[in-house]
Protein backbone atom coordinates (compact mmCIF):
# COMPACT_ATOMS: atom_id res chain seq x y z
CA UNK A 1 155.73 165.93 204.10
CA UNK A 2 153.64 164.32 201.28
CA UNK A 3 149.98 163.59 202.37
CA UNK A 4 150.39 159.54 201.72
CA UNK A 5 153.44 159.26 204.23
CA UNK A 6 151.89 161.44 206.57
CA UNK A 7 148.64 159.17 206.87
CA UNK A 8 150.93 156.06 206.86
CA UNK A 9 152.89 157.51 209.87
CA UNK A 10 149.71 158.25 211.57
CA UNK A 11 148.17 154.68 211.05
CA UNK A 12 151.47 153.20 212.39
CA UNK A 13 150.95 155.15 215.45
CA UNK A 14 154.09 157.33 215.13
CA UNK A 15 154.10 160.06 218.02
CA UNK A 16 154.83 163.58 216.76
CA UNK A 17 157.33 164.52 219.54
CA UNK A 18 161.09 165.15 220.53
CA UNK A 19 163.41 166.38 217.53
CA UNK A 20 160.88 166.35 215.06
CA UNK A 21 158.37 168.33 216.77
CA UNK A 22 161.19 170.67 217.67
CA UNK A 23 161.98 171.36 214.04
CA UNK A 24 158.53 172.09 212.92
CA UNK A 25 158.07 174.31 215.98
CA UNK A 26 161.31 176.36 214.94
CA UNK A 27 159.79 177.14 211.55
CA UNK A 28 156.66 178.79 213.17
CA UNK A 29 158.20 181.05 215.56
CA UNK A 30 158.25 184.62 214.14
CA UNK A 31 160.56 187.26 215.15
CA UNK A 32 158.58 189.93 213.63
CA UNK A 33 155.21 188.87 215.28
CA UNK A 34 157.16 188.67 218.76
CA UNK A 35 158.21 192.38 217.90
CA UNK A 36 154.89 193.29 217.43
CA UNK A 37 153.67 191.77 220.74
CA UNK A 38 156.45 193.41 222.73
CA UNK A 39 155.29 196.79 221.19
CA UNK A 40 151.66 195.94 221.95
CA UNK A 41 152.34 195.22 225.56
CA UNK A 42 155.05 197.99 226.12
CA UNK A 43 152.68 200.69 224.79
CA UNK A 44 152.03 203.51 226.96
CA UNK A 45 148.46 202.84 226.76
CA UNK A 46 148.79 200.01 229.06
CA UNK A 47 150.56 202.24 231.67
CA UNK A 48 152.98 199.82 232.72
CA UNK A 49 150.89 196.46 233.21
CA UNK A 50 150.97 196.82 237.12
CA UNK A 51 149.42 193.81 238.84
CA UNK A 52 145.61 194.57 239.31
CA UNK A 53 145.49 197.81 236.97
CA UNK A 54 143.41 198.16 233.84
CA UNK A 55 146.44 197.75 231.90
CA UNK A 56 147.37 194.16 233.43
CA UNK A 57 143.60 193.17 232.88
CA UNK A 58 144.23 194.22 229.21
CA UNK A 59 147.25 192.01 228.98
CA UNK A 60 145.37 189.09 230.62
CA UNK A 61 142.75 189.56 227.88
CA UNK A 62 145.25 189.59 225.17
CA UNK A 63 146.75 186.34 226.47
CA UNK A 64 143.20 184.90 226.74
CA UNK A 65 142.69 185.80 223.06
CA UNK A 66 145.66 184.51 221.72
CA UNK A 67 145.40 181.04 223.50
CA UNK A 68 141.85 180.82 222.31
CA UNK A 69 142.68 181.53 218.56
CA UNK A 70 145.65 178.95 219.08
CA UNK A 71 142.79 176.44 219.89
CA UNK A 72 144.30 175.75 223.23
CA UNK A 73 142.54 174.20 226.22
CA UNK A 74 141.51 176.27 229.03
CA UNK A 75 143.69 175.40 231.99
CA UNK A 76 142.69 177.90 234.66
CA UNK A 77 140.23 177.67 237.43
CA UNK A 78 137.81 179.84 235.71
CA UNK A 79 138.36 179.35 231.87
CA UNK A 80 141.88 180.66 231.12
CA UNK A 81 141.82 182.38 234.19
CA UNK A 82 143.20 181.50 237.55
CA UNK A 83 141.90 184.67 239.68
CA UNK A 84 143.33 185.51 243.01
CA UNK A 85 143.31 188.50 245.48
CA UNK A 86 146.27 189.88 247.45
CA UNK A 87 145.51 192.72 249.96
CA UNK A 88 142.20 193.47 248.18
CA UNK A 89 143.76 193.62 244.98
CA UNK A 90 142.18 191.54 242.06
CA UNK A 91 145.01 189.62 240.02
CA UNK A 92 144.69 186.55 237.57
CA UNK A 93 147.25 184.11 236.06
CA UNK A 94 146.31 182.83 232.65
CA UNK A 95 146.72 179.32 231.95
CA UNK A 96 146.22 177.11 228.73
CA UNK A 97 147.00 173.70 227.92
CA UNK A 98 148.24 171.46 225.05
CA UNK A 99 146.80 168.04 225.70
CA UNK A 100 149.06 165.21 226.18
CA UNK A 101 148.28 161.51 226.11
CA UNK A 102 147.81 161.34 229.86
CA UNK A 103 149.75 158.04 229.98
CA UNK A 104 152.47 159.89 232.36
CA UNK A 105 150.41 161.79 234.61
CA UNK A 106 153.01 164.45 234.13
CA UNK A 107 152.94 168.04 232.50
CA UNK A 108 155.44 170.62 231.47
CA UNK A 109 154.85 174.14 232.20
CA UNK A 110 156.34 177.03 230.37
CA UNK A 111 155.67 180.62 231.66
CA UNK A 112 156.30 184.39 232.15
CA UNK A 113 154.94 187.03 234.41
CA UNK A 114 152.62 189.51 232.25
CA UNK A 115 152.97 192.43 234.91
CA UNK A 116 155.32 195.42 235.28
CA UNK A 117 155.69 198.35 237.54
CA UNK A 118 152.97 200.90 236.15
CA UNK A 119 154.38 204.27 237.07
CA UNK A 120 157.29 203.02 239.25
CA UNK A 121 156.88 203.43 242.61
CA UNK A 122 159.01 201.49 245.13
CA UNK A 123 160.31 199.30 242.49
CA UNK A 124 161.72 201.45 240.33
CA UNK A 125 165.55 201.86 240.09
CA UNK A 126 165.03 205.54 238.74
CA UNK A 127 164.41 208.03 241.47
CA UNK A 128 163.57 210.82 238.91
CA UNK A 129 161.56 208.43 236.81
CA UNK A 130 158.85 207.40 239.49
CA UNK A 131 155.65 208.66 238.42
CA UNK A 132 156.48 208.15 234.56
CA UNK A 133 155.03 205.08 232.65
CA UNK A 134 157.54 202.04 233.25
CA UNK A 135 156.67 200.05 229.97
CA UNK A 136 158.79 197.04 230.73
CA UNK A 137 159.59 195.86 227.19
CA UNK A 138 162.27 193.45 228.23
CA UNK A 139 160.99 192.98 231.82
CA UNK A 140 158.78 191.32 231.02
CA UNK A 141 156.88 191.83 227.48
CA UNK A 142 159.76 190.13 225.76
CA UNK A 143 159.02 186.93 228.06
CA UNK A 144 155.24 186.90 227.35
CA UNK A 145 156.11 187.17 223.50
CA UNK A 146 158.42 184.23 223.87
CA UNK A 147 155.62 182.01 225.73
CA UNK A 148 153.21 182.91 223.05
CA UNK A 149 155.57 182.04 220.36
CA UNK A 150 156.60 178.85 221.98
CA UNK A 151 152.80 178.09 222.14
CA UNK A 152 152.38 179.16 218.38
CA UNK A 153 155.24 176.60 217.38
CA UNK A 154 154.43 173.57 219.42
CA UNK A 155 150.47 173.92 218.24
CA UNK A 156 151.89 174.24 214.40
CA UNK A 157 154.19 171.29 215.05
CA UNK A 158 151.34 168.93 215.44
CA UNK A 159 153.04 167.46 218.41
CA UNK A 160 151.18 164.77 220.18
CA UNK A 161 153.15 164.59 223.63
CA UNK A 162 152.93 161.88 226.45
CA UNK A 163 152.93 164.68 228.66
CA UNK A 164 150.35 167.89 228.76
CA UNK A 165 152.34 171.00 228.03
CA UNK A 166 150.83 173.86 230.12
CA UNK A 167 151.37 177.76 229.23
CA UNK A 168 151.07 180.40 231.93
CA UNK A 169 151.15 184.06 232.15
CA UNK A 170 151.57 185.13 235.81
CA UNK A 171 150.35 188.12 237.53
CA UNK A 172 152.01 189.95 240.31
CA UNK A 173 155.63 188.89 239.78
CA UNK A 174 156.74 192.48 240.54
CA UNK A 175 155.20 192.51 243.90
CA UNK A 176 156.66 189.00 245.13
CA UNK A 177 156.24 186.08 242.68
CA UNK A 178 152.32 186.37 243.61
CA UNK A 179 150.89 184.74 240.59
CA UNK A 180 153.45 181.76 240.46
CA UNK A 181 153.21 181.19 244.10
CA UNK A 182 149.38 180.89 243.95
CA UNK A 183 149.73 178.42 241.26
CA UNK A 184 152.31 176.56 243.09
CA UNK A 185 150.03 176.38 246.06
CA UNK A 186 146.73 176.14 244.39
CA UNK A 187 147.32 173.90 241.47
CA UNK A 188 144.54 173.79 238.75
CA UNK A 189 145.65 170.98 236.98
CA UNK A 190 146.06 167.35 238.31
CA UNK A 191 149.48 166.39 236.74
CA UNK A 192 152.74 166.12 238.51
CA UNK A 193 155.29 168.96 236.95
CA UNK A 194 157.94 167.36 235.22
CA UNK A 195 159.79 170.68 234.25
CA UNK A 196 159.07 174.35 234.51
CA UNK A 197 160.50 176.75 231.86
CA UNK A 198 160.64 180.44 232.89
CA UNK A 199 161.09 183.18 230.61
CA UNK A 200 161.94 186.38 232.29
CA UNK A 201 163.74 189.18 230.60
CA UNK A 202 164.58 187.54 227.32
CA UNK A 203 164.70 190.64 225.00
CA UNK A 204 168.29 191.80 225.25
CA UNK A 205 170.29 188.84 223.58
CA UNK A 206 174.04 189.80 222.80
CA UNK A 207 176.36 187.03 222.36
CA UNK A 208 175.97 183.87 224.30
CA UNK A 209 172.51 183.07 226.34
CA UNK A 210 172.69 182.74 229.91
CA UNK A 211 170.61 179.69 231.02
CA UNK A 212 170.35 178.77 234.80
CA UNK A 213 168.74 175.37 236.21
CA UNK A 214 169.75 172.90 233.61
CA UNK A 215 171.72 170.94 236.42
CA UNK A 216 168.39 170.72 238.37
CA UNK A 217 167.18 168.31 236.09
CA UNK A 218 170.45 166.18 235.93
CA UNK A 219 172.14 165.20 232.45
CA UNK A 220 168.96 164.41 231.02
CA UNK A 221 167.64 168.14 231.12
CA UNK A 222 171.32 169.39 230.19
CA UNK A 223 171.24 167.10 227.38
CA UNK A 224 168.16 168.34 225.84
CA UNK A 225 169.21 171.81 226.33
CA UNK A 226 172.47 171.21 224.24
CA UNK A 227 170.77 169.67 221.62
CA UNK A 228 168.04 172.37 221.39
CA UNK A 229 170.81 174.93 221.29
CA UNK A 230 172.89 172.97 218.91
CA UNK A 231 170.00 172.98 216.30
CA UNK A 232 169.68 176.68 216.29
CA UNK A 233 173.40 177.36 216.52
CA UNK A 234 172.83 179.17 219.79
CA UNK A 235 175.82 179.66 222.09
CA UNK A 236 174.86 179.16 225.82
CA UNK A 237 176.43 180.34 229.12
CA UNK A 238 175.25 177.87 231.56
CA UNK A 239 174.70 179.41 235.25
CA UNK A 240 174.97 176.65 237.83
CA UNK A 241 173.34 178.54 240.45
CA UNK A 242 169.43 178.87 240.73
CA UNK A 243 168.22 182.36 242.23
CA UNK A 244 164.91 182.98 244.06
CA UNK A 245 164.01 185.97 241.98
CA UNK A 246 161.62 184.90 239.45
CA UNK A 247 158.56 182.70 238.75
CA UNK A 248 160.50 179.45 238.48
CA UNK A 249 161.45 179.68 242.38
CA UNK A 250 158.14 178.48 243.84
CA UNK A 251 158.18 175.54 241.69
CA UNK A 252 161.86 174.80 242.26
CA UNK A 253 160.99 174.99 246.10
CA UNK A 254 158.64 171.75 245.30
CA UNK A 255 161.49 169.81 243.64
CA UNK A 256 160.46 170.58 240.15
CA UNK A 257 163.41 170.97 237.74
CA UNK A 258 163.61 174.28 236.01
CA UNK A 259 165.27 175.93 233.14
CA UNK A 260 165.42 179.82 233.07
CA UNK A 261 167.12 181.52 229.85
CA UNK A 262 168.05 185.06 230.69
CA UNK A 263 169.65 187.76 228.35
CA UNK A 264 171.15 189.81 231.27
CA UNK A 265 170.47 192.97 233.44
CA UNK A 266 170.94 196.62 231.66
CA UNK A 267 170.86 200.01 232.74
CA UNK A 268 167.10 200.20 231.76
CA UNK A 269 166.05 197.75 234.18
CA UNK A 270 163.01 198.76 236.09
CA UNK A 271 163.41 202.24 234.66
CA UNK A 272 161.07 204.08 232.13
CA UNK A 273 163.76 203.53 229.49
CA UNK A 274 162.83 199.94 229.13
CA UNK A 275 161.19 200.49 225.88
CA UNK A 276 160.47 198.28 222.59
CA UNK A 277 162.99 199.94 220.38
CA UNK A 278 165.94 198.52 222.62
CA UNK A 279 164.47 195.01 222.32
CA UNK A 280 166.31 192.35 220.28
CA UNK A 281 163.11 190.60 218.58
CA UNK A 282 165.47 188.06 216.87
CA UNK A 283 166.92 187.09 220.16
CA UNK A 284 163.52 186.79 221.51
CA UNK A 285 162.45 184.25 218.66
CA UNK A 286 166.02 182.30 219.32
CA UNK A 287 164.92 181.99 223.05
CA UNK A 288 161.41 180.69 222.05
CA UNK A 289 163.00 178.12 219.47
CA UNK A 290 165.23 177.11 222.27
CA UNK A 291 162.34 176.84 224.79
CA UNK A 292 160.38 175.02 222.06
CA UNK A 293 162.92 172.58 221.52
CA UNK A 294 163.63 171.63 225.14
CA UNK A 295 159.85 171.46 225.77
CA UNK A 296 159.07 169.04 222.64
CA UNK A 297 162.05 166.71 223.95
CA UNK A 298 160.63 166.72 227.85
CA UNK A 299 156.93 166.11 226.64
CA UNK A 300 157.95 163.23 224.31
CA UNK A 301 160.37 161.57 226.41
CA UNK A 302 160.11 157.92 227.77
CA UNK A 303 160.93 159.34 231.31
CA UNK A 304 161.02 162.73 232.92
CA UNK A 305 164.15 164.29 234.37
CA UNK A 306 165.11 163.86 238.15
CA UNK A 307 165.30 166.81 240.37
CA UNK A 308 168.80 167.56 241.26
CA UNK A 309 169.21 170.75 243.88
CA UNK A 310 171.44 172.98 242.02
CA UNK A 311 173.97 175.15 243.79
CA UNK A 312 172.13 178.25 245.34
CA UNK A 313 173.49 181.60 244.92
CA UNK A 314 173.87 184.13 247.80
CA UNK A 315 172.01 187.27 247.58
CA UNK A 316 175.31 189.03 247.65
CA UNK A 317 176.40 187.27 244.79
CA UNK A 318 173.25 188.60 242.78
CA UNK A 319 173.84 192.26 243.96
CA UNK A 320 177.38 192.17 242.94
CA UNK A 321 176.22 191.12 239.29
CA UNK A 322 173.57 193.91 239.62
CA UNK A 323 176.14 196.33 240.50
CA UNK A 324 178.62 195.32 237.64
CA UNK A 325 175.61 195.71 234.98
CA UNK A 326 174.09 198.75 236.32
CA UNK A 327 177.03 200.59 238.13
CA UNK A 328 175.08 200.87 241.26
CA UNK A 329 177.00 202.13 244.25
CA UNK A 330 177.90 199.36 246.72
CA UNK A 331 176.17 199.85 250.14
CA UNK A 332 178.51 199.52 253.07
CA UNK A 333 176.03 200.20 256.02
CA UNK A 334 175.50 196.70 257.42
CA UNK A 335 177.11 193.41 258.03
CA UNK A 336 176.97 190.32 256.15
CA UNK A 337 176.51 186.69 257.53
CA UNK A 338 177.76 185.07 254.34
CA UNK A 339 174.76 182.62 253.56
CA UNK A 340 172.26 181.78 250.85
CA UNK A 341 168.66 180.83 252.50
CA UNK A 342 165.46 179.62 251.45
CA UNK A 343 162.22 179.25 253.62
CA UNK A 344 162.07 176.23 255.84
CA UNK A 345 159.21 174.33 257.32
CA UNK A 346 157.56 174.65 259.86
CA UNK A 347 159.88 177.81 260.73
CA UNK A 348 163.07 179.13 260.15
CA UNK A 349 165.38 179.70 257.11
CA UNK A 350 167.49 176.79 255.73
CA UNK A 351 171.19 177.51 254.52
CA UNK A 352 171.58 176.93 250.76
CA UNK A 353 175.08 178.07 250.51
CA UNK A 354 177.78 179.10 252.40
CA UNK A 355 180.50 181.51 251.29
CA UNK A 356 184.17 180.49 252.05
CA UNK A 357 185.90 182.81 254.64
CA UNK A 358 182.71 184.25 255.82
CA UNK A 359 181.43 184.47 259.36
CA UNK A 360 179.11 181.69 258.82
CA UNK A 361 181.87 179.61 257.55
CA UNK A 362 184.16 180.47 260.42
CA UNK A 363 181.43 179.52 262.89
CA UNK A 364 180.82 176.18 261.35
CA UNK A 365 177.53 176.58 259.74
CA UNK A 366 176.88 174.00 257.14
CA UNK A 367 174.32 173.86 253.88
CA UNK A 368 171.07 172.36 255.33
CA UNK A 369 171.24 174.00 258.77
CA UNK A 370 168.16 175.73 259.69
CA UNK A 371 168.49 178.95 261.35
CA UNK A 372 165.61 179.74 263.80
CA UNK A 373 167.19 182.67 266.07
CA UNK A 374 169.65 185.47 265.65
CA UNK A 375 170.57 187.40 268.91
CA UNK A 376 167.00 188.36 269.98
CA UNK A 377 165.30 187.97 266.76
CA UNK A 378 163.17 185.06 266.30
CA UNK A 379 163.97 184.10 262.44
CA UNK A 380 161.35 183.15 260.02
CA UNK A 381 162.30 185.43 256.90
CA UNK A 382 165.17 187.16 255.52
CA UNK A 383 163.94 190.53 256.91
CA UNK A 384 164.29 188.86 260.49
CA UNK A 385 167.63 187.86 259.47
CA UNK A 386 168.62 191.23 258.42
CA UNK A 387 167.15 192.73 261.45
CA UNK A 388 169.17 190.44 263.71
CA UNK A 389 172.64 191.58 262.04
CA UNK A 390 174.75 193.81 264.25
CA UNK A 391 178.16 195.26 262.68
CA UNK A 392 181.04 193.81 264.33
CA UNK A 393 179.11 192.12 267.02
CA UNK A 394 179.38 188.76 268.62
CA UNK A 395 175.80 187.11 268.26
CA UNK A 396 174.04 183.98 269.62
CA UNK A 397 172.72 181.88 266.76
CA UNK A 398 170.26 179.17 267.20
CA UNK A 399 169.92 176.28 264.41
CA UNK A 400 168.71 172.90 264.01
CA UNK A 401 170.69 170.33 262.19
CA UNK A 402 169.75 166.57 261.92
CA UNK A 403 167.03 167.10 264.23
CA UNK A 404 168.96 168.47 266.92
CA UNK A 405 169.05 172.16 268.16
CA UNK A 406 172.50 173.85 268.53
CA UNK A 407 173.67 177.36 269.64
CA UNK A 408 176.81 179.05 268.16
CA UNK A 409 178.46 181.98 268.21
CA UNK A 410 178.85 184.03 265.27
CA UNK A 411 181.24 187.29 265.15
CA UNK A 412 180.10 189.50 262.32
CA UNK A 413 182.43 191.51 259.86
CA UNK A 414 182.02 195.08 260.09
CA UNK A 415 179.96 196.76 257.51
CA UNK A 416 180.21 195.57 253.97
CA UNK A 417 177.09 195.15 251.97
CA UNK A 418 173.63 195.09 253.26
CA UNK A 419 172.42 191.38 252.82
CA UNK A 420 172.79 188.01 254.18
């Protein structure tokens, strides 16, 4: 853009945002640089980036260095870091911000988890590979690379957003979403979150890109997603359900709209073979361009998307997908109730989905019911729920509905899968 025109627009108070910022951000995203980032993070020298390890610390320092070089503001509780401890192990999220005007009191969060499995352990899908370095190129060096490319793109775009844009690298995801749960519970920023974009496993793009969560922000968010995808000629495969399997979920549970691009499960998932040679760097760049396009629109928009609960997916559906991708054997050693659940307050599990023709459906359970007891087991977690299931048995189930307590009897199927 000619300098005189630029100065004229600035003098007139034109805000760099929305589609124009999206266009400039796209130009700055670099697939070759994303490939180098993945290669660096998935190198054997980092020994799989297990949370609390020296490899994870090196990744944290790498993220800090990139954010600092881009001139982004520190947004952690201690500079770019938000340290926390779990069971005596020191971990840290990395947080940076692109300033907004402050007029909305809102922020956009774009994040990815930085940790992986180290040398395997209980999270490894490879019995023979435990003890070997699990480099986690797709899971989730690809997501870190994408977040850093989004940051570079939005900085280069010159965007002056209404909403502050936060970039987060989460620690401890593989151990139970520890970093994102910590940030959701102990926010080190004052703004209300208007949108969370989670980039987890975005390194194996082949064909249409699966994107979950668009419906959680209503038609406004879905429209931004369509526009951003059309700009880069990217075909999408919408996923209506929102899974509780990655760092978007602690924010989704706080009624924050989420967007979750995902390039799919594969046979290298949580195995030593998830290496950089199998990553599609141009695919990572496309995901970064998409995320930057949506973020630019969300940051500049007159209004934020309104949260709409998306259809929840039962864990059994997720396992069926995993079995299809990974050719895993189907376990048939325990019964199923046929519900999707999330934690309820102050206790119990809230039903978020009921499978048709399941024991739960036949017993009259409904979305919104809170399960508090199953048989002799007080239910406060998924582990409690699984412990209360008995094959082929008739169980007493206590639930809360509309402020009233009810007891129903549920006859479980004989063994069929090992989840709810």
